[in-house]
């Protein structure tokens, strides 16, 4: 586990939970929490009401109506998400949210009327309108966060939102089911609860701060089909964002397929009744909530793409183990939760579901944060709308594929196995197309499995614009250690021999590192490196450089070479001095005789990374930089 010490004014280490006390986040969090809960209160109440009382209201088959309910709710996401994206980009977002919450009150009043009249048509019309309301809220839900949160708060904020969403789904599902079945007046109470939650959501939404429109001049396209196509084309223009959307949609495919099988899995393999189904949903939701909250800690408050491959590995491994744990389980009879927990084999099943949820949180939160961070603000909501469209398509595909595989003779545990193996194939496909995910994973593993990092002063690195980070050169993995801690991508200039080290070479190439040689070795390579380094700064990026030009043979600072001065003459930029501490003597450092050192300090060895105040380009002489880095490093090598 790595550490990131960045104390606030009172020595308090920043936490995502601090956001729950701030107006820029808390009212929005509770608004979306209540909205997600209400969706599921009403939807589950309707499903149970129809399943048990449809025979007295209509001649339609109850099972058909239950399956139709899911389609009615999800259909608007495919048809109207693009419209929601336009609304969120064109208008001030807090007004849009409040208007949607007012409509929710009216829709829930319609639902209550449907329960009172025992009218299936009215109930389904309210469900369809609830789907429309949720569809229009979706783009606002994620697009509003980058306007109120700092870049280093995005992962924590998204983690809280994902945790809150799944907890709200769980609570809403349980509440809707329990209340609607609580006697003859159950449907009345369920409808009344939905209205009360809608009113509470509107009251909370009034405290959401003003969130300016990002594209007020947007010309509204009322045709949902052409606008949907335009949004998909717009999203595909950014390769990383587009493939992140595919990754998110795959997660919803995976999750929808799993969740849809809980009832049959409980009944046919675990011998559990409706209470056990709810318990399975609960442990899965708790897992996702825990994984979502852990993301901030594991990523050190940055968008850490390395967690995505880590998450996908867990999604496959625990899906396979769930299949293994389910083999041989039979259900001669159906019993409640007490009988379920009495069997040790069932605890393994519950553990697998929790871990699938945890790794699902690791997988999904960074992807949502990445889309928010790398989408242009002017059309971020439309990008998120396109993501919601893909999510809906993948969820419908999950239902169809599950039906086909079950019809082909697969059991529910077999379906879990197939889904886990499909997840591995999809993950490999995405990581092959975007090596940045795999690179970040390898860097994250190194910096979390081998070292514990104590980073300080990284706030001196500007959030945008060009700058140079200049650091002492202690080991072969210095660039990886720095890149794993600095929020912004860093393009390092490094010795061509280190650049060519197997495995590390993949990381360095994916990071966009710039190999360099001395003028005596390869003058052409040196000139190309200087030209590319200057171009990096000209594009407003962060350039990393090791002014010593070689690894230290004794742990001490060497002579700083003048190469950085040449680069700054071409493209001036502030220079942030930086010092690595504690890496000398590790396996990745080099002894005076040129050999790799063999003294291993052990897993979770503590290392430090300290950054100082920026130095103006003209003042960033080799002598000044050496003195600054020596002071930052102190006596710790």
JSON list of C-alpha atoms in Angstrom, two decimals, residues 417-519:
[
{"chain": "A", "resi": 417, "resn": "UNK", "atom": "CA", "xyz": [-17.76, -18.93, -16.16]},
{"chain": "A", "resi": 418, "resn": "UNK", "atom": "CA", "xyz": [-18.44, -17.83, -19.73]},
{"chain": "A", "resi": 419, "resn": "UNK", "atom": "CA", "xyz": [-18.85, -14.21, -18.60]},
{"chain": "A", "resi": 420, "resn": "UNK", "atom": "CA", "xyz": [-15.55, -14.33, -16.70]},
{"chain": "A", "resi": 421, "resn": "UNK", "atom": "CA", "xyz": [-13.70, -15.72, -19.72]},
{"chain": "A", "resi": 422, "resn": "UNK", "atom": "CA", "xyz": [-15.34, -13.18, -22.02]},
{"chain": "A", "resi": 423, "resn": "UNK", "atom": "CA", "xyz": [-14.19, -10.47, -19.61]},
{"chain": "A", "resi": 424, "resn": "UNK", "atom": "CA", "xyz": [-10.59, -11.62, -19.98]},
{"chain": "A", "resi": 425, "resn": "UNK", "atom": "CA", "xyz": [-10.86, -11.51, -23.78]},
{"chain": "A", "resi": 426, "resn": "UNK", "atom": "CA", "xyz": [-12.43, -8.02, -23.79]},
{"chain": "A", "resi": 427, "resn": "UNK", "atom": "CA", "xyz": [-9.79, -6.75, -21.36]},
{"chain": "A", "resi": 428, "resn": "UNK", "atom": "CA", "xyz": [-6.92, -8.04, -23.49]},
{"chain": "A", "resi": 429, "resn": "UNK", "atom": "CA", "xyz": [-8.51, -6.49, -26.57]},
{"chain": "A", "resi": 430, "resn": "UNK", "atom": "CA", "xyz": [-8.81, -3.04, -24.95]},
{"chain": "A", "resi": 431, "resn": "UNK", "atom": "CA", "xyz": [-5.34, -3.11, -23.38]},
{"chain": "A", "resi": 432, "resn": "UNK", "atom": "CA", "xyz": [-3.82, -4.13, -26.69]},
{"chain": "A", "resi": 433, "resn": "UNK", "atom": "CA", "xyz": [-5.44, -1.12, -28.37]},
{"chain": "A", "resi": 434, "resn": "UNK", "atom": "CA", "xyz": [-4.56, 1.26, -25.51]},
{"chain": "A", "resi": 435, "resn": "UNK", "atom": "CA", "xyz": [-1.22, 0.15, -23.98]},
{"chain": "A", "resi": 436, "resn": "UNK", "atom": "CA", "xyz": [-1.44, 3.09, -21.55]},
{"chain": "A", "resi": 437, "resn": "UNK", "atom": "CA", "xyz": [-3.76, 1.03, -19.33]},
{"chain": "A", "resi": 438, "resn": "UNK", "atom": "CA", "xyz": [-1.28, -1.86, -19.10]},
{"chain": "A", "resi": 439, "resn": "UNK", "atom": "CA", "xyz": [1.68, 0.50, -18.65]},
{"chain": "A", "resi": 440, "resn": "UNK", "atom": "CA", "xyz": [-0.03, 2.24, -15.77]},
{"chain": "A", "resi": 441, "resn": "UNK", "atom": "CA", "xyz": [-0.86, -1.16, -14.25]},
{"chain": "A", "resi": 442, "resn": "UNK", "atom": "CA", "xyz": [2.78, -2.27, -14.32]},
{"chain": "A", "resi": 443, "resn": "UNK", "atom": "CA", "xyz": [3.88, 1.06, -12.85]},
{"chain": "A", "resi": 444, "resn": "UNK", "atom": "CA", "xyz": [1.17, 0.85, -10.19]},
{"chain": "A", "resi": 445, "resn": "UNK", "atom": "CA", "xyz": [2.19, -2.71, -9.25]},
{"chain": "A", "resi": 446, "resn": "UNK", "atom": "CA", "xyz": [5.83, -1.66, -8.90]},
{"chain": "A", "resi": 447, "resn": "UNK", "atom": "CA", "xyz": [5.13, 1.37, -6.78]},
{"chain": "A", "resi": 448, "resn": "UNK", "atom": "CA", "xyz": [2.52, -0.39, -4.61]},
{"chain": "A", "resi": 449, "resn": "UNK", "atom": "CA", "xyz": [3.91, -3.95, -4.32]},
{"chain": "A", "resi": 450, "resn": "UNK", "atom": "CA", "xyz": [7.61, -3.12, -3.94]},
{"chain": "A", "resi": 451, "resn": "UNK", "atom": "CA", "xyz": [7.69, 0.31, -2.32]},
{"chain": "A", "resi": 452, "resn": "UNK", "atom": "CA", "xyz": [5.70, 2.55, -0.03]},
{"chain": "A", "resi": 453, "resn": "UNK", "atom": "CA", "xyz": [5.90, 6.09, -1.37]},
{"chain": "A", "resi": 454, "resn": "UNK", "atom": "CA", "xyz": [5.88, 9.18, 0.83]},
{"chain": "A", "resi": 455, "resn": "UNK", "atom": "CA", "xyz": [5.27, 12.07, -1.57]},
{"chain": "A", "resi": 456, "resn": "UNK", "atom": "CA", "xyz": [5.26, 15.71, -0.59]},
{"chain": "A", "resi": 457, "resn": "UNK", "atom": "CA", "xyz": [5.25, 19.05, -2.36]},
{"chain": "A", "resi": 458, "resn": "UNK", "atom": "CA", "xyz": [3.67, 17.72, -5.56]},
{"chain": "A", "resi": 459, "resn": "UNK", "atom": "CA", "xyz": [1.27, 20.65, -5.49]},
{"chain": "A", "resi": 460, "resn": "UNK", "atom": "CA", "xyz": [4.16, 22.73, -6.86]},
{"chain": "A", "resi": 461, "resn": "UNK", "atom": "CA", "xyz": [3.61, 21.05, -10.22]},
{"chain": "A", "resi": 462, "resn": "UNK", "atom": "CA", "xyz": [1.09, 23.25, -12.08]},
{"chain": "A", "resi": 463, "resn": "UNK", "atom": "CA", "xyz": [-2.26, 21.73, -13.05]},
{"chain": "A", "resi": 464, "resn": "UNK", "atom": "CA", "xyz": [-1.80, 22.81, -16.65]},
{"chain": "A", "resi": 465, "resn": "UNK", "atom": "CA", "xyz": [0.75, 24.43, -18.90]},
{"chain": "A", "resi": 466, "resn": "UNK", "atom": "CA", "xyz": [4.38, 23.48, -19.59]},
{"chain": "A", "resi": 467, "resn": "UNK", "atom": "CA", "xyz": [6.87, 22.70, -16.86]},
{"chain": "A", "resi": 468, "resn": "UNK", "atom": "CA", "xyz": [9.99, 20.62, -16.28]},
{"chain": "A", "resi": 469, "resn": "UNK", "atom": "CA", "xyz": [10.48, 18.26, -13.35]},
{"chain": "A", "resi": 470, "resn": "UNK", "atom": "CA", "xyz": [14.21, 17.79, -12.68]},
{"chain": "A", "resi": 471, "resn": "UNK", "atom": "CA", "xyz": [15.21, 14.95, -10.35]},
{"chain": "A", "resi": 472, "resn": "UNK", "atom": "CA", "xyz": [18.27, 13.12, -9.07]},
{"chain": "A", "resi": 473, "resn": "UNK", "atom": "CA", "xyz": [18.95, 9.79, -10.80]},
{"chain": "A", "resi": 474, "resn": "UNK", "atom": "CA", "xyz": [19.15, 6.88, -8.37]},
{"chain": "A", "resi": 475, "resn": "UNK", "atom": "CA", "xyz": [17.79, 3.75, -10.10]},
{"chain": "A", "resi": 476, "resn": "UNK", "atom": "CA", "xyz": [16.45, 2.22, -13.26]},
{"chain": "A", "resi": 477, "resn": "UNK", "atom": "CA", "xyz": [12.88, 2.79, -12.10]},
{"chain": "A", "resi": 478, "resn": "UNK", "atom": "CA", "xyz": [13.12, 6.47, -11.17]},
{"chain": "A", "resi": 479, "resn": "UNK", "atom": "CA", "xyz": [10.90, 7.50, -14.08]},
{"chain": "A", "resi": 480, "resn": "UNK", "atom": "CA", "xyz": [8.29, 4.90, -13.15]},
{"chain": "A", "resi": 481, "resn": "UNK", "atom": "CA", "xyz": [8.28, 5.99, -9.49]},
{"chain": "A", "resi": 482, "resn": "UNK", "atom": "CA", "xyz": [7.84, 9.65, -10.43]},
{"chain": "A", "resi": 483, "resn": "UNK", "atom": "CA", "xyz": [5.17, 8.94, -13.05]},
{"chain": "A", "resi": 484, "resn": "UNK", "atom": "CA", "xyz": [3.23, 6.84, -10.55]},
{"chain": "A", "resi": 485, "resn": "UNK", "atom": "CA", "xyz": [3.07, 9.80, -8.13]},
{"chain": "A", "resi": 486, "resn": "UNK", "atom": "CA", "xyz": [2.67, 12.86, -10.36]},
{"chain": "A", "resi": 487, "resn": "UNK", "atom": "CA", "xyz": [-0.92, 13.48, -11.42]},
{"chain": "A", "resi": 488, "resn": "UNK", "atom": "CA", "xyz": [-0.09, 14.76, -14.90]},
{"chain": "A", "resi": 489, "resn": "UNK", "atom": "CA", "xyz": [1.56, 12.55, -17.56]},
{"chain": "A", "resi": 490, "resn": "UNK", "atom": "CA", "xyz": [5.32, 13.14, -17.67]},
{"chain": "A", "resi": 491, "resn": "UNK", "atom": "CA", "xyz": [7.50, 12.74, -20.79]},
{"chain": "A", "resi": 492, "resn": "UNK", "atom": "CA", "xyz": [10.96, 11.73, -19.57]},
{"chain": "A", "resi": 493, "resn": "UNK", "atom": "CA", "xyz": [14.27, 12.26, -21.30]},
{"chain": "A", "resi": 494, "resn": "UNK", "atom": "CA", "xyz": [16.40, 9.22, -20.41]},
{"chain": "A", "resi": 495, "resn": "UNK", "atom": "CA", "xyz": [19.58, 7.42, -21.35]},
{"chain": "A", "resi": 496, "resn": "UNK", "atom": "CA", "xyz": [18.99, 5.23, -24.41]},
{"chain": "A", "resi": 497, "resn": "UNK", "atom": "CA", "xyz": [20.46, 2.20, -22.63]},
{"chain": "A", "resi": 498, "resn": "UNK", "atom": "CA", "xyz": [17.96, 2.43, -19.78]},
{"chain": "A", "resi": 499, "resn": "UNK", "atom": "CA", "xyz": [15.21, 3.06, -22.34]},
{"chain": "A", "resi": 500, "resn": "UNK", "atom": "CA", "xyz": [16.05, -0.30, -23.95]},
{"chain": "A", "resi": 501, "resn": "UNK", "atom": "CA", "xyz": [15.86, -2.46, -20.78]},
{"chain": "A", "resi": 502, "resn": "UNK", "atom": "CA", "xyz": [13.40, -5.37, -21.39]},
{"chain": "A", "resi": 503, "resn": "UNK", "atom": "CA", "xyz": [9.93, -4.94, -19.84]},
{"chain": "A", "resi": 504, "resn": "UNK", "atom": "CA", "xyz": [10.81, -1.44, -18.63]},
{"chain": "A", "resi": 505, "resn": "UNK", "atom": "CA", "xyz": [11.17, -0.53, -22.29]},
{"chain": "A", "resi": 506, "resn": "UNK", "atom": "CA", "xyz": [7.46, -1.24, -22.80]},
{"chain": "A", "resi": 507, "resn": "UNK", "atom": "CA", "xyz": [6.59, 1.10, -19.94]},
{"chain": "A", "resi": 508, "resn": "UNK", "atom": "CA", "xyz": [8.97, 3.80, -21.16]},
{"chain": "A", "resi": 509, "resn": "UNK", "atom": "CA", "xyz": [7.71, 3.62, -24.75]},
{"chain": "A", "resi": 510, "resn": "UNK", "atom": "CA", "xyz": [4.09, 3.80, -23.65]},
{"chain": "A", "resi": 511, "resn": "UNK", "atom": "CA", "xyz": [4.93, 6.77, -21.41]},
{"chain": "A", "resi": 512, "resn": "UNK", "atom": "CA", "xyz": [6.37, 8.51, -24.47]},
{"chain": "A", "resi": 513, "resn": "UNK", "atom": "CA", "xyz": [9.88, 8.66, -22.97]},
{"chain": "A", "resi": 514, "resn": "UNK", "atom": "CA", "xyz": [12.54, 10.28, -25.12]},
{"chain": "A", "resi": 515, "resn": "UNK", "atom": "CA", "xyz": [15.81, 8.30, -25.48]},
{"chain": "A", "resi": 516, "resn": "UNK", "atom": "CA", "xyz": [19.00, 10.36, -25.55]},
{"chain": "A", "resi": 517, "resn": "UNK", "atom": "CA", "xyz": [22.71, 9.69, -26.08]},
{"chain": "A", "resi": 518, "resn": "UNK", "atom": "CA", "xyz": [25.80, 11.80, -25.62]},
{"chain": "A", "resi": 519, "resn": "UNK", "atom": "CA", "xyz": [27.15, 13.77, -28.55]}
]
